[in-house]
Short mmCIF file of C-alpha atoms in Angstrom, two decimals:
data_model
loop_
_atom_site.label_atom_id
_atom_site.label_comp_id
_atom_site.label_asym_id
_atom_site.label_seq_id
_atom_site.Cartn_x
_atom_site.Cartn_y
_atom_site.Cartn_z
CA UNK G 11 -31.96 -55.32 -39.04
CA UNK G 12 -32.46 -56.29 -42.32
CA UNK G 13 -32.76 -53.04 -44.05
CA UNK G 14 -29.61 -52.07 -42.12
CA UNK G 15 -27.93 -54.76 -43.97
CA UNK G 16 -29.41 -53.97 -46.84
CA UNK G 17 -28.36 -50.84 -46.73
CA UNK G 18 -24.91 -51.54 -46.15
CA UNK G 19 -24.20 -53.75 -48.75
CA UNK G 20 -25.91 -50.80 -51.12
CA UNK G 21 -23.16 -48.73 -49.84
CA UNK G 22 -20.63 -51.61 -50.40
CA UNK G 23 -21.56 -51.23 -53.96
CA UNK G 24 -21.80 -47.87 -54.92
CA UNK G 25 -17.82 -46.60 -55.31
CA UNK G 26 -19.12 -42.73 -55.27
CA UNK G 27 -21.49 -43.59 -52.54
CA UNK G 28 -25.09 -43.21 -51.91
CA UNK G 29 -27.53 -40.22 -51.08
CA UNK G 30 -30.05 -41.06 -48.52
CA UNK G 31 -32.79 -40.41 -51.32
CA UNK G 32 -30.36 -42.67 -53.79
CA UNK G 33 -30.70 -45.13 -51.00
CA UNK G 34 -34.63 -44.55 -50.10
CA UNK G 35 -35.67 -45.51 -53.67
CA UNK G 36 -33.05 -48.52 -53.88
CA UNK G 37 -34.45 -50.21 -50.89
CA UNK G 38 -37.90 -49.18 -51.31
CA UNK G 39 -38.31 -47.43 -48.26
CA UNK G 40 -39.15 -43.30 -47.22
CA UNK G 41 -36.48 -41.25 -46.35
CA UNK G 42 -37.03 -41.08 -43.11
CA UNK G 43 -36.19 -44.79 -42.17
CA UNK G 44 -33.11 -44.17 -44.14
CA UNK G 45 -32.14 -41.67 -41.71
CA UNK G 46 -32.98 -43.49 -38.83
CA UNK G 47 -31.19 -46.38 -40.24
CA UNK G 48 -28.25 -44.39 -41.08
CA UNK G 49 -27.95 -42.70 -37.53
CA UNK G 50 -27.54 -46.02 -35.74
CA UNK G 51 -25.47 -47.28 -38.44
CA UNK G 52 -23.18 -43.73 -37.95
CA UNK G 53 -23.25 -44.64 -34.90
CA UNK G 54 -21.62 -47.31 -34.47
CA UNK G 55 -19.21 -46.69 -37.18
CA UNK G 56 -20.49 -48.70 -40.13
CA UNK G 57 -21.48 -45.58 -42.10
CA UNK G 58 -19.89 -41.96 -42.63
CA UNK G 59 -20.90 -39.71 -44.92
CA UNK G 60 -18.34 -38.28 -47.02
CA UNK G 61 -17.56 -34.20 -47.52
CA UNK G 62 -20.38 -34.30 -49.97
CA UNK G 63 -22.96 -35.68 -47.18
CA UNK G 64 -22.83 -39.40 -49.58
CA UNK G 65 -22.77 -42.32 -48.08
CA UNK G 66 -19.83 -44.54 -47.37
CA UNK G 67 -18.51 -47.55 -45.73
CA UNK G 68 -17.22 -46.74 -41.91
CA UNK G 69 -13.99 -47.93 -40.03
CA UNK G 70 -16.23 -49.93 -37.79
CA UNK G 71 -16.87 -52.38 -40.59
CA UNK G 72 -12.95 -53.25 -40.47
CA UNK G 73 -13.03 -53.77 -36.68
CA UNK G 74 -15.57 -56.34 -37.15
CA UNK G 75 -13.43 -57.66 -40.30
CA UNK G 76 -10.59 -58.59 -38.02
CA UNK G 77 -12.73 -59.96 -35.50
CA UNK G 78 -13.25 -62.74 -38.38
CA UNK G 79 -9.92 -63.28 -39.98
CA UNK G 80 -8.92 -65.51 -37.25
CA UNK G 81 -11.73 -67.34 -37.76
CA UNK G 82 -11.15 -67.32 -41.60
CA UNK G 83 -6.92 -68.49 -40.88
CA UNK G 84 -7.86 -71.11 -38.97
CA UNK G 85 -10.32 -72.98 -41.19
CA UNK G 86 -7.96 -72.13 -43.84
CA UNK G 87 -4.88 -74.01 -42.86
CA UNK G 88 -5.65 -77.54 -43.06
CA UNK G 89 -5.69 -76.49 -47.26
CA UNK G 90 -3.07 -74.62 -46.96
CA UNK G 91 -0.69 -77.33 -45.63
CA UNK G 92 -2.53 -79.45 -48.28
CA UNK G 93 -1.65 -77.15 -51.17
CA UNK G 94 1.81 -76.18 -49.89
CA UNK G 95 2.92 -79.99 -49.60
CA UNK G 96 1.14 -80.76 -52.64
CA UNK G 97 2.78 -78.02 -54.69
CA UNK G 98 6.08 -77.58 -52.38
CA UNK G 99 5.78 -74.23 -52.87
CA UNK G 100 4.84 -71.59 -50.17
CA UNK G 101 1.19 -71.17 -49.92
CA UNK G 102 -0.93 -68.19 -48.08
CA UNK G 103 -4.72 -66.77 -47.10
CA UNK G 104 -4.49 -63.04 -48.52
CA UNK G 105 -7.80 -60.58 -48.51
CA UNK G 106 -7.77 -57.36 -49.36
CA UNK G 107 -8.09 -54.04 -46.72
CA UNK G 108 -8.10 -50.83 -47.75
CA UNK G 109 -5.82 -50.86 -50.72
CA UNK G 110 -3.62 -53.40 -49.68
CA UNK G 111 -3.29 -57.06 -49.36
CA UNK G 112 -3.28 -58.72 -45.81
CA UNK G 113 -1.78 -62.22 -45.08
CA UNK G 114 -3.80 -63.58 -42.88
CA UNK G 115 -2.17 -67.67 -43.25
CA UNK G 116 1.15 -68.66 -44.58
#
């Protein structure tokens, strides 16, 4: 599990994306348990591979993003009130998906 997540977050930082031999010698691991890793990871949609075979970040890394921004709102607004009453101005929880922003608390 932990090379999984290791791996992932190597993706997360790489903008053009990793090769699984890019990604071997990062993590200090053969080849082949990057592939294996990278199967159950395509698998379940946390890793694609792009139309040059690099790695990239999957869609099922967003499903599991929303899972957690109610989580994330709901810690968030005893601050928010805070702030907004403290300020009187209009205060708000943004993150950022894809290329856009995404209130999640207002």
């Amino acid at each position: 599990m932990d090379r999984g997540l290791r791996l992932l977050h190597l993706v997360a930082d790489a903008p053009d994306g990793l090769t699984v031999t890019e990604a071997a010698h990062r993590l200090g691991i053969g080849r082949a348990a990057v592939y294996r890793l990278v199967g159950a990871l395509t698998g379940h949609g946390m890793l694609r591979r792009d139309g040059r075979g690099r790695l990239r970040l999957g869609a099922g890394l967003l499903h599991l993003a929303r899972r957690a921004q109610p989580l994330l709102a709901e810690g968030a607004l005893p601050a928010l009130r805070r702030l907004a009453e403290q300020t009187g101005a209009t205060a708000h929880l943004t993150v950022v998906e894809g290329g856009e922003g995404v209130a999640l608390a207002v």
